[in-house]
């Protein structure tokens, strides 16, 4: 933190932001007469032209329903869809392509596990461990299961920096625990959690772990085999792909034991009115016509992110975060929420005497897009005694000049309310 700007400039110079920015037509937009400064990437990132082009090429030359016909277009679409699955497999280093289930997003993936694993294996008196940092999508599905089954939710607390208490986590692990759910990176604070260590600790108690990786995959290389996680979930629209598509990675042995979440076409081997035999994984979990175009386009987003280099992207975003943290810290009346040692791409803050909604509204007048509110993480807001924050979140296409614009915008907000 607090590295001098000159040093950051040198480090970032190795990363050609302008070259990649040119691929994003929306970044040339003007909002309220000002150049768009898009700092709401944790909510949804923008899509580069080559990824959009893939969607168009699919629709114009390859579209048909998959897995069902012998005609050319259906076979082409099937090959492209299954090819996208293999791209996602390589992206997170899954051992087998059948461990990649296409879902509509992170929320859908977590619900699939809550239903398919939780409702089957969690019993009265069992416990589910979550963390204070969870997005509502990794809380509510487990509450539903817990309520139905008579199980209890236990929560790993955080310290004042927004880091999980490993001691408390160790104490919570006991023979009644049936699942641990945690995010890899907190969307509200940016904390990067020690997931590998936490997974190893859970496994020493024989407990499977679901990792919500929605905020991790755009910023760091993820290797599900090295992490040894049992489930890993993420969304396409936060990694430069389309909305309506996401991934559940699951270890094959677990996926095979789980019950399907949705019934319908394609997820069966045979159906009679007496009995249905389910298809093998991954198809058992992909009932009906899947989002074929979105899955193939997500494959193109993986290609694009791989070309940028996810680690180089992450390093540039760290430079942006360090510079922004340093600059914002120099302003009076600002409280940064989330000061973990290990952080990624998110700067959450409050401005004394100004409601976050007003901060967001005034920044919008300057063409600056940030997110204000509870970020679907009300428990963490409660932990810090606030209803909401203003959150700037970075992508690799953001620049130091955009951080300067943000800081100038905050100064203007303070002047208006001063
Ligand atoms: C950490 C985290 N988990 C889950 C989600 C939910 O993702 P989606 O709305 O794409 O299902 C988000 C979205 O902001 C997130 O940041």
Short mmCIF file of N, CA and C in Angstrom, two decimals, residues 25-194:
data_model
loop_
_atom_site.label_atom_id
_atom_site.label_comp_id
_atom_site.label_asym_id
_atom_site.label_seq_id
_atom_site.Cartn_x
_atom_site.Cartn_y
_atom_site.Cartn_z
N UNK A 25 -15.56 -0.75 -26.91
CA UNK A 25 -16.24 0.43 -27.49
C UNK A 25 -16.92 1.29 -26.43
N UNK A 26 -17.49 0.67 -25.42
CA UNK A 26 -18.28 1.44 -24.44
C UNK A 26 -17.39 2.42 -23.66
N UNK A 27 -16.09 2.12 -23.58
CA UNK A 27 -15.20 3.00 -22.82
C UNK A 27 -14.97 4.33 -23.54
N UNK A 28 -15.43 4.42 -24.79
CA UNK A 28 -15.32 5.71 -25.52
C UNK A 28 -16.56 6.58 -25.29
N UNK A 29 -17.50 6.07 -24.50
CA UNK A 29 -18.76 6.81 -24.27
C UNK A 29 -18.50 8.09 -23.47
N UNK A 30 -19.39 9.05 -23.65
CA UNK A 30 -19.39 10.25 -22.79
C UNK A 30 -20.69 10.23 -22.01
N UNK A 31 -20.57 10.49 -20.72
CA UNK A 31 -21.76 10.49 -19.85
C UNK A 31 -21.84 11.88 -19.22
N UNK A 32 -22.99 12.51 -19.35
CA UNK A 32 -23.15 13.88 -18.84
C UNK A 32 -22.06 14.82 -19.38
N UNK A 33 -21.71 14.59 -20.63
CA UNK A 33 -20.73 15.46 -21.30
C UNK A 33 -19.28 15.17 -20.91
N UNK A 34 -19.07 14.17 -20.07
CA UNK A 34 -17.70 13.84 -19.62
C UNK A 34 -17.33 12.44 -20.10
N UNK A 35 -16.02 12.19 -20.28
CA UNK A 35 -15.64 10.83 -20.65
C UNK A 35 -16.05 9.83 -19.56
N UNK A 36 -16.60 8.72 -19.97
CA UNK A 36 -16.99 7.70 -18.99
C UNK A 36 -15.76 7.20 -18.23
N UNK A 37 -15.90 7.17 -16.90
CA UNK A 37 -14.89 6.52 -16.05
C UNK A 37 -15.62 5.37 -15.37
N UNK A 38 -15.40 4.17 -15.87
CA UNK A 38 -16.20 3.05 -15.39
C UNK A 38 -15.48 2.31 -14.27
N UNK A 39 -15.98 2.52 -13.05
CA UNK A 39 -15.36 1.91 -11.86
C UNK A 39 -16.38 1.08 -11.10
N UNK A 40 -17.23 0.38 -11.86
CA UNK A 40 -18.23 -0.51 -11.25
C UNK A 40 -18.04 -1.93 -11.77
N UNK A 41 -16.79 -2.32 -11.90
CA UNK A 41 -16.48 -3.60 -12.53
C UNK A 41 -16.79 -4.81 -11.67
N UNK A 42 -16.85 -4.62 -10.34
CA UNK A 42 -17.17 -5.76 -9.49
C UNK A 42 -18.63 -6.16 -9.67
N UNK A 43 -19.47 -5.19 -10.06
CA UNK A 43 -20.87 -5.51 -10.31
C UNK A 43 -21.00 -6.21 -11.66
N UNK A 44 -20.38 -5.63 -12.68
CA UNK A 44 -20.37 -6.24 -14.01
C UNK A 44 -19.30 -5.53 -14.83
N UNK A 45 -18.47 -6.30 -15.49
CA UNK A 45 -17.41 -5.67 -16.29
C UNK A 45 -17.90 -5.49 -17.72
N UNK A 46 -17.17 -4.72 -18.50
CA UNK A 46 -17.56 -4.46 -19.89
C UNK A 46 -17.02 -5.55 -20.82
N UNK A 47 -17.59 -5.60 -22.03
CA UNK A 47 -17.24 -6.68 -22.95
C UNK A 47 -16.41 -6.14 -24.13
N UNK A 48 -15.29 -6.79 -24.42
CA UNK A 48 -14.47 -6.32 -25.55
C UNK A 48 -15.05 -6.78 -26.90
N UNK A 49 -14.69 -6.04 -27.94
CA UNK A 49 -15.24 -6.31 -29.27
C UNK A 49 -15.02 -7.76 -29.74
N UNK A 50 -13.83 -8.34 -29.55
CA UNK A 50 -13.66 -9.73 -30.04
C UNK A 50 -14.64 -10.71 -29.37
N UNK A 51 -15.01 -10.43 -28.13
CA UNK A 51 -15.95 -11.32 -27.44
C UNK A 51 -17.36 -11.11 -28.02
N UNK A 52 -17.72 -9.82 -28.24
CA UNK A 52 -19.02 -9.55 -28.88
C UNK A 52 -19.09 -10.18 -30.27
N UNK A 53 -17.96 -10.10 -30.98
CA UNK A 53 -17.92 -10.66 -32.34
C UNK A 53 -18.20 -12.16 -32.33
N UNK A 54 -17.75 -12.81 -31.25
CA UNK A 54 -17.97 -14.27 -31.19
C UNK A 54 -19.46 -14.58 -31.11
N UNK A 55 -20.17 -13.76 -30.34
CA UNK A 55 -21.64 -13.94 -30.23
C UNK A 55 -22.29 -13.81 -31.61
N UNK A 56 -21.89 -12.74 -32.31
CA UNK A 56 -22.47 -12.47 -33.64
C UNK A 56 -22.13 -13.62 -34.60
N UNK A 57 -20.89 -14.08 -34.58
CA UNK A 57 -20.49 -15.17 -35.49
C UNK A 57 -21.29 -16.43 -35.20
N UNK A 58 -21.50 -16.70 -33.91
CA UNK A 58 -22.29 -17.89 -33.55
C UNK A 58 -23.71 -17.75 -34.11
N UNK A 59 -24.32 -16.57 -33.86
CA UNK A 59 -25.72 -16.40 -34.29
C UNK A 59 -25.85 -16.37 -35.81
N UNK A 60 -24.85 -15.84 -36.48
CA UNK A 60 -24.99 -15.69 -37.93
C UNK A 60 -24.58 -16.95 -38.70
N UNK A 61 -23.76 -17.81 -38.09
CA UNK A 61 -23.28 -18.96 -38.88
C UNK A 61 -23.38 -20.32 -38.20
N UNK A 62 -23.67 -20.36 -36.90
CA UNK A 62 -23.54 -21.66 -36.21
C UNK A 62 -24.74 -22.06 -35.36
N UNK A 63 -25.76 -21.23 -35.28
CA UNK A 63 -26.80 -21.51 -34.29
C UNK A 63 -27.77 -22.64 -34.65
N UNK A 64 -27.94 -23.55 -33.72
CA UNK A 64 -29.03 -24.54 -33.72
C UNK A 64 -29.06 -25.08 -32.30
N UNK A 65 -30.10 -25.84 -31.99
CA UNK A 65 -30.10 -26.44 -30.64
C UNK A 65 -29.06 -27.57 -30.61
N UNK A 66 -28.55 -27.82 -29.39
CA UNK A 66 -27.42 -28.75 -29.27
C UNK A 66 -27.85 -30.14 -28.81
N UNK A 67 -26.95 -31.10 -28.95
CA UNK A 67 -27.09 -32.46 -28.40
C UNK A 67 -28.30 -33.21 -28.96
N UNK A 68 -28.95 -32.71 -30.01
CA UNK A 68 -30.24 -33.32 -30.34
C UNK A 68 -30.39 -33.77 -31.78
N UNK A 69 -29.61 -33.21 -32.68
CA UNK A 69 -29.87 -33.52 -34.08
C UNK A 69 -28.57 -33.92 -34.77
N UNK A 70 -28.72 -34.48 -35.96
CA UNK A 70 -27.51 -34.91 -36.69
C UNK A 70 -27.17 -33.92 -37.80
N UNK A 71 -27.97 -32.83 -37.92
CA UNK A 71 -27.67 -31.92 -39.02
C UNK A 71 -26.46 -31.04 -38.69
N UNK A 72 -25.91 -30.44 -39.74
CA UNK A 72 -24.63 -29.72 -39.64
C UNK A 72 -24.63 -28.66 -38.54
N UNK A 73 -25.65 -27.79 -38.54
CA UNK A 73 -25.63 -26.68 -37.58
C UNK A 73 -25.71 -27.19 -36.15
N UNK A 74 -26.52 -28.20 -35.91
CA UNK A 74 -26.64 -28.71 -34.55
C UNK A 74 -25.31 -29.34 -34.11
N UNK A 75 -24.68 -30.05 -35.01
CA UNK A 75 -23.39 -30.66 -34.65
C UNK A 75 -22.33 -29.59 -34.42
N UNK A 76 -22.38 -28.52 -35.22
CA UNK A 76 -21.42 -27.42 -35.05
C UNK A 76 -21.64 -26.73 -33.70
N UNK A 77 -22.91 -26.40 -33.42
CA UNK A 77 -23.22 -25.70 -32.15
C UNK A 77 -22.83 -26.58 -30.96
N UNK A 78 -23.10 -27.89 -31.07
CA UNK A 78 -22.74 -28.81 -29.98
C UNK A 78 -21.22 -28.81 -29.78
N UNK A 79 -20.48 -28.89 -30.87
CA UNK A 79 -19.02 -28.93 -30.76
C UNK A 79 -18.50 -27.63 -30.14
N UNK A 80 -19.09 -26.49 -30.53
CA UNK A 80 -18.63 -25.20 -29.99
C UNK A 80 -18.98 -25.08 -28.50
N UNK A 81 -20.19 -25.54 -28.15
CA UNK A 81 -20.62 -25.48 -26.74
C UNK A 81 -19.72 -26.37 -25.89
N UNK A 82 -19.48 -27.57 -26.33
CA UNK A 82 -18.61 -28.47 -25.55
C UNK A 82 -17.16 -27.98 -25.59
N UNK A 83 -16.80 -27.31 -26.68
CA UNK A 83 -15.45 -26.71 -26.75
C UNK A 83 -15.31 -25.60 -25.71
N UNK A 84 -16.39 -24.83 -25.53
CA UNK A 84 -16.37 -23.77 -24.51
C UNK A 84 -16.20 -24.39 -23.13
N UNK A 85 -16.85 -25.51 -22.90
CA UNK A 85 -16.71 -26.20 -21.60
C UNK A 85 -15.22 -26.54 -21.36
N UNK A 86 -14.56 -27.01 -22.42
CA UNK A 86 -13.14 -27.38 -22.24
C UNK A 86 -12.27 -26.14 -21.99
N UNK A 87 -12.68 -25.00 -22.60
CA UNK A 87 -11.93 -23.75 -22.33
C UNK A 87 -12.06 -23.37 -20.86
N UNK A 88 -13.28 -23.51 -20.34
CA UNK A 88 -13.51 -23.18 -18.92
C UNK A 88 -12.76 -24.16 -18.02
N UNK A 89 -12.72 -25.41 -18.45
CA UNK A 89 -11.97 -26.43 -17.69
C UNK A 89 -10.50 -26.01 -17.58
N UNK A 90 -9.93 -25.61 -18.72
CA UNK A 90 -8.51 -25.21 -18.71
C UNK A 90 -8.33 -23.94 -17.89
N UNK A 91 -9.31 -23.03 -17.98
CA UNK A 91 -9.22 -21.73 -17.29
C UNK A 91 -9.04 -21.90 -15.79
N UNK A 92 -9.76 -22.86 -15.20
CA UNK A 92 -9.63 -23.07 -13.74
C UNK A 92 -8.86 -24.35 -13.42
N UNK A 93 -8.29 -24.97 -14.46
CA UNK A 93 -7.53 -26.21 -14.31
C UNK A 93 -8.32 -27.33 -13.62
N UNK A 94 -9.53 -27.54 -14.07
CA UNK A 94 -10.30 -28.69 -13.58
C UNK A 94 -9.70 -29.96 -14.20
N UNK A 95 -9.81 -31.06 -13.46
CA UNK A 95 -9.21 -32.31 -13.95
C UNK A 95 -9.94 -32.85 -15.18
N UNK A 96 -11.27 -32.63 -15.23
CA UNK A 96 -12.05 -33.21 -16.34
C UNK A 96 -13.10 -32.19 -16.80
N UNK A 97 -13.46 -32.26 -18.10
CA UNK A 97 -14.46 -31.28 -18.57
C UNK A 97 -15.84 -31.55 -17.98
N UNK A 98 -16.12 -32.78 -17.58
CA UNK A 98 -17.45 -33.07 -17.00
C UNK A 98 -17.61 -32.46 -15.61
N UNK A 99 -16.54 -31.87 -15.08
CA UNK A 99 -16.64 -31.20 -13.78
C UNK A 99 -17.08 -29.74 -13.94
N UNK A 100 -17.26 -29.30 -15.18
CA UNK A 100 -17.71 -27.93 -15.46
C UNK A 100 -19.19 -27.96 -15.83
N UNK A 101 -20.02 -27.35 -14.99
CA UNK A 101 -21.46 -27.26 -15.27
C UNK A 101 -21.75 -25.81 -15.67
N UNK A 102 -22.40 -25.63 -16.80
CA UNK A 102 -22.83 -24.28 -17.14
C UNK A 102 -24.10 -23.95 -16.36
N UNK A 103 -24.07 -22.78 -15.71
CA UNK A 103 -25.23 -22.29 -14.96
C UNK A 103 -25.56 -20.90 -15.51
N UNK A 104 -26.51 -20.23 -14.88
CA UNK A 104 -26.78 -18.86 -15.36
C UNK A 104 -25.91 -17.84 -14.62
N UNK A 105 -25.14 -18.28 -13.65
CA UNK A 105 -24.26 -17.35 -12.92
C UNK A 105 -23.86 -17.95 -11.58
N UNK A 106 -23.18 -17.15 -10.78
CA UNK A 106 -22.73 -17.61 -9.46
C UNK A 106 -23.91 -17.98 -8.57
N UNK A 107 -24.92 -17.12 -8.57
CA UNK A 107 -26.10 -17.37 -7.73
C UNK A 107 -26.72 -18.72 -8.06
N UNK A 108 -26.88 -18.97 -9.35
CA UNK A 108 -27.47 -20.22 -9.81
C UNK A 108 -26.59 -21.41 -9.41
N UNK A 109 -25.27 -21.22 -9.52
CA UNK A 109 -24.33 -22.30 -9.18
C UNK A 109 -24.42 -22.65 -7.69
N UNK A 110 -24.49 -21.62 -6.85
CA UNK A 110 -24.56 -21.88 -5.40
C UNK A 110 -25.90 -22.55 -5.06
N UNK A 111 -26.96 -22.07 -5.70
CA UNK A 111 -28.27 -22.70 -5.46
C UNK A 111 -28.28 -24.16 -5.89
N UNK A 112 -27.56 -24.44 -6.99
CA UNK A 112 -27.48 -25.83 -7.45
C UNK A 112 -26.85 -26.71 -6.36
N UNK A 113 -25.78 -26.22 -5.74
CA UNK A 113 -25.10 -27.01 -4.71
C UNK A 113 -25.98 -27.09 -3.44
N UNK A 114 -26.61 -25.96 -3.10
CA UNK A 114 -27.46 -25.96 -1.91
C UNK A 114 -28.59 -26.99 -2.07
N UNK A 115 -29.14 -27.02 -3.27
CA UNK A 115 -30.24 -27.96 -3.51
C UNK A 115 -29.70 -29.39 -3.69
N UNK A 116 -28.72 -29.52 -4.57
CA UNK A 116 -28.27 -30.85 -4.99
C UNK A 116 -27.44 -31.56 -3.94
N UNK A 117 -26.66 -30.79 -3.18
CA UNK A 117 -25.82 -31.38 -2.14
C UNK A 117 -26.45 -31.16 -0.76
N UNK A 118 -26.75 -29.88 -0.47
CA UNK A 118 -27.25 -29.52 0.85
C UNK A 118 -28.53 -30.25 1.22
N UNK A 119 -29.50 -30.19 0.34
CA UNK A 119 -30.79 -30.80 0.69
C UNK A 119 -30.71 -32.32 0.77
N UNK A 120 -29.72 -32.89 0.10
CA UNK A 120 -29.58 -34.35 0.15
C UNK A 120 -28.79 -34.81 1.38
N UNK A 121 -27.75 -34.04 1.73
CA UNK A 121 -26.83 -34.57 2.75
C UNK A 121 -26.89 -33.86 4.11
N UNK A 122 -27.53 -32.70 4.17
CA UNK A 122 -27.57 -31.99 5.46
C UNK A 122 -28.78 -32.45 6.28
N UNK A 123 -28.53 -32.72 7.56
CA UNK A 123 -29.57 -33.28 8.42
C UNK A 123 -29.80 -32.40 9.65
N UNK A 124 -30.89 -32.67 10.38
CA UNK A 124 -31.16 -31.87 11.59
C UNK A 124 -29.96 -31.89 12.53
N UNK A 125 -29.63 -30.72 13.07
CA UNK A 125 -28.51 -30.62 14.02
C UNK A 125 -27.16 -30.38 13.34
N UNK A 126 -27.11 -30.54 12.00
CA UNK A 126 -25.85 -30.28 11.28
C UNK A 126 -25.55 -28.79 11.25
N UNK A 127 -24.32 -28.47 10.90
CA UNK A 127 -23.93 -27.05 10.82
C UNK A 127 -23.30 -26.74 9.46
N UNK A 128 -23.52 -25.49 9.04
CA UNK A 128 -22.93 -24.98 7.80
C UNK A 128 -22.11 -23.76 8.21
N UNK A 129 -20.85 -23.73 7.83
CA UNK A 129 -20.02 -22.56 8.17
C UNK A 129 -19.95 -21.62 6.97
N UNK A 130 -20.28 -20.36 7.23
CA UNK A 130 -20.14 -19.30 6.22
C UNK A 130 -19.24 -18.22 6.83
N UNK A 131 -18.97 -17.15 6.09
CA UNK A 131 -18.17 -16.07 6.66
C UNK A 131 -18.96 -14.76 6.64
N UNK A 132 -18.54 -13.85 7.50
CA UNK A 132 -19.17 -12.52 7.56
C UNK A 132 -19.11 -11.82 6.21
N UNK A 133 -18.13 -12.20 5.38
CA UNK A 133 -17.89 -11.48 4.13
C UNK A 133 -18.78 -11.92 2.98
N UNK A 134 -19.68 -12.89 3.22
CA UNK A 134 -20.41 -13.44 2.07
C UNK A 134 -21.39 -12.47 1.42
N UNK A 135 -21.48 -12.61 0.11
CA UNK A 135 -22.55 -12.00 -0.69
C UNK A 135 -23.84 -12.72 -0.34
N UNK A 136 -24.96 -12.04 -0.43
CA UNK A 136 -26.23 -12.67 -0.07
C UNK A 136 -26.45 -13.99 -0.82
N UNK A 137 -25.88 -14.09 -2.01
CA UNK A 137 -26.09 -15.32 -2.79
C UNK A 137 -25.39 -16.52 -2.18
N UNK A 138 -24.46 -16.28 -1.25
CA UNK A 138 -23.84 -17.41 -0.55
C UNK A 138 -24.30 -17.46 0.91
N UNK A 139 -25.42 -16.81 1.18
CA UNK A 139 -26.03 -16.86 2.51
C UNK A 139 -27.44 -17.45 2.40
N UNK A 140 -28.25 -16.77 1.57
CA UNK A 140 -29.68 -17.10 1.54
C UNK A 140 -29.95 -18.56 1.13
N UNK A 141 -29.27 -19.10 0.09
CA UNK A 141 -29.57 -20.50 -0.27
C UNK A 141 -29.29 -21.46 0.90
N UNK A 142 -28.25 -21.14 1.70
CA UNK A 142 -27.90 -22.02 2.83
C UNK A 142 -28.89 -21.85 3.98
N UNK A 143 -29.40 -20.61 4.13
CA UNK A 143 -30.43 -20.41 5.15
C UNK A 143 -31.68 -21.22 4.80
N UNK A 144 -31.99 -21.26 3.50
CA UNK A 144 -33.18 -22.02 3.06
C UNK A 144 -33.00 -23.50 3.40
N UNK A 145 -31.80 -24.02 3.11
CA UNK A 145 -31.53 -25.43 3.42
C UNK A 145 -31.57 -25.65 4.93
N UNK A 146 -30.93 -24.74 5.67
CA UNK A 146 -30.84 -24.89 7.13
C UNK A 146 -32.24 -24.89 7.75
N UNK A 147 -33.08 -23.99 7.24
CA UNK A 147 -34.44 -23.90 7.77
C UNK A 147 -35.22 -25.19 7.50
N UNK A 148 -35.08 -25.66 6.28
CA UNK A 148 -35.81 -26.88 5.89
C UNK A 148 -35.33 -28.09 6.68
N UNK A 149 -34.01 -28.15 6.92
CA UNK A 149 -33.43 -29.36 7.51
C UNK A 149 -33.23 -29.27 9.02
N UNK A 150 -33.44 -28.10 9.60
CA UNK A 150 -33.17 -27.95 11.02
C UNK A 150 -31.69 -27.90 11.31
N UNK A 151 -30.93 -27.34 10.38
CA UNK A 151 -29.47 -27.20 10.57
C UNK A 151 -29.17 -25.77 11.03
N UNK A 152 -27.91 -25.53 11.42
CA UNK A 152 -27.53 -24.20 11.92
C UNK A 152 -26.45 -23.60 11.05
N UNK A 153 -26.52 -22.26 10.89
CA UNK A 153 -25.46 -21.53 10.18
C UNK A 153 -24.49 -20.98 11.22
N UNK A 154 -23.22 -21.21 11.04
CA UNK A 154 -22.18 -20.62 11.91
C UNK A 154 -21.36 -19.66 11.05
N UNK A 155 -20.91 -18.57 11.65
CA UNK A 155 -20.29 -17.51 10.85
C UNK A 155 -18.87 -17.18 11.33
N UNK A 156 -17.92 -17.19 10.41
CA UNK A 156 -16.55 -16.81 10.74
C UNK A 156 -16.47 -15.28 10.80
N UNK A 157 -16.05 -14.72 11.94
CA UNK A 157 -16.00 -13.25 12.04
C UNK A 157 -14.78 -12.66 11.34
N UNK A 158 -14.80 -11.33 11.18
CA UNK A 158 -13.64 -10.62 10.61
C UNK A 158 -13.10 -9.62 11.62
N UNK A 159 -11.83 -9.27 11.47
CA UNK A 159 -11.25 -8.22 12.30
C UNK A 159 -11.55 -6.84 11.69
N UNK A 160 -11.02 -5.79 12.29
CA UNK A 160 -11.35 -4.44 11.84
C UNK A 160 -10.80 -4.11 10.45
N UNK A 161 -9.86 -4.93 9.99
CA UNK A 161 -9.34 -4.73 8.62
C UNK A 161 -10.17 -5.47 7.58
N UNK A 162 -11.08 -6.33 8.06
CA UNK A 162 -11.88 -7.11 7.12
C UNK A 162 -11.24 -8.44 6.77
N UNK A 163 -10.40 -8.95 7.67
CA UNK A 163 -9.75 -10.25 7.46
C UNK A 163 -10.42 -11.29 8.34
N UNK A 164 -10.61 -12.47 7.81
CA UNK A 164 -11.28 -13.54 8.56
C UNK A 164 -10.41 -14.00 9.73
N UNK A 165 -11.07 -14.37 10.82
CA UNK A 165 -10.34 -14.90 11.99
C UNK A 165 -10.12 -16.40 11.79
N UNK A 166 -8.88 -16.77 11.54
CA UNK A 166 -8.57 -18.18 11.33
C UNK A 166 -8.72 -18.97 12.64
N UNK A 167 -8.47 -18.29 13.77
CA UNK A 167 -8.61 -18.99 15.06
C UNK A 167 -10.07 -19.40 15.27
N UNK A 168 -10.95 -18.42 15.01
CA UNK A 168 -12.38 -18.68 15.21
C UNK A 168 -12.86 -19.74 14.21
N UNK A 169 -12.34 -19.67 13.00
CA UNK A 169 -12.70 -20.67 11.98
C UNK A 169 -12.31 -22.07 12.48
N UNK A 170 -11.09 -22.17 13.01
CA UNK A 170 -10.62 -23.46 13.54
C UNK A 170 -11.54 -23.98 14.63
N UNK A 171 -12.01 -23.04 15.48
CA UNK A 171 -12.90 -23.45 16.58
C UNK A 171 -14.26 -23.91 16.07
N UNK A 172 -14.71 -23.30 14.95
CA UNK A 172 -16.05 -23.64 14.44
C UNK A 172 -16.09 -25.02 13.78
N UNK A 173 -14.93 -25.48 13.29
CA UNK A 173 -14.91 -26.79 12.62
C UNK A 173 -15.09 -27.89 13.65
N UNK A 174 -16.14 -28.67 13.47
CA UNK A 174 -16.41 -29.76 14.41
C UNK A 174 -17.18 -30.85 13.66
N UNK A 175 -17.39 -32.00 14.27
CA UNK A 175 -18.01 -33.13 13.53
C UNK A 175 -19.43 -32.86 13.01
N UNK A 176 -20.10 -31.81 13.52
CA UNK A 176 -21.47 -31.54 13.03
C UNK A 176 -21.46 -30.75 11.72
N UNK A 177 -20.30 -30.19 11.35
CA UNK A 177 -20.25 -29.33 10.16
C UNK A 177 -20.33 -30.19 8.89
N UNK A 178 -21.25 -29.81 7.99
CA UNK A 178 -21.44 -30.59 6.76
C UNK A 178 -20.95 -29.85 5.52
N UNK A 179 -20.75 -28.54 5.65
CA UNK A 179 -20.25 -27.79 4.49
C UNK A 179 -19.69 -26.44 4.94
N UNK A 180 -18.63 -26.00 4.26
CA UNK A 180 -18.11 -24.65 4.47
C UNK A 180 -18.30 -23.89 3.15
N UNK A 181 -18.83 -22.66 3.26
CA UNK A 181 -18.99 -21.81 2.08
C UNK A 181 -18.28 -20.49 2.33
N UNK A 182 -17.45 -20.07 1.39
CA UNK A 182 -16.72 -18.81 1.59
C UNK A 182 -16.42 -18.18 0.23
N UNK A 183 -16.29 -16.85 0.24
CA UNK A 183 -15.86 -16.27 -1.03
C UNK A 183 -14.34 -16.21 -1.09
N UNK A 184 -13.85 -16.20 -2.32
CA UNK A 184 -12.40 -16.15 -2.54
C UNK A 184 -11.94 -14.70 -2.35
N UNK A 185 -12.74 -13.79 -2.92
CA UNK A 185 -12.49 -12.35 -2.77
C UNK A 185 -13.82 -11.69 -2.40
N UNK A 186 -13.79 -10.84 -1.36
CA UNK A 186 -15.01 -10.17 -0.93
C UNK A 186 -15.38 -9.05 -1.90
N UNK A 187 -16.62 -9.05 -2.37
CA UNK A 187 -17.06 -8.00 -3.29
C UNK A 187 -17.22 -6.67 -2.57
N UNK A 188 -17.50 -6.71 -1.26
CA UNK A 188 -17.76 -5.46 -0.54
C UNK A 188 -16.47 -4.79 -0.09
N UNK A 189 -15.46 -5.59 0.29
CA UNK A 189 -14.23 -5.01 0.85
C UNK A 189 -12.99 -5.27 0.01
N UNK A 190 -13.04 -6.28 -0.83
CA UNK A 190 -11.86 -6.64 -1.63
C UNK A 190 -10.91 -7.61 -0.95
N UNK A 191 -11.20 -8.01 0.28
CA UNK A 191 -10.33 -8.96 0.99
C UNK A 191 -10.14 -10.23 0.17
N UNK A 192 -8.87 -10.63 0.01
CA UNK A 192 -8.59 -11.93 -0.60
C UNK A 192 -8.44 -12.92 0.55
N UNK A 193 -9.32 -13.90 0.60
CA UNK A 193 -9.32 -14.82 1.73
C UNK A 193 -8.32 -15.96 1.55
N UNK A 194 -7.79 -16.48 2.66
CA UNK A 194 -6.81 -17.58 2.57
C UNK A 194 -7.52 -18.91 2.29
#
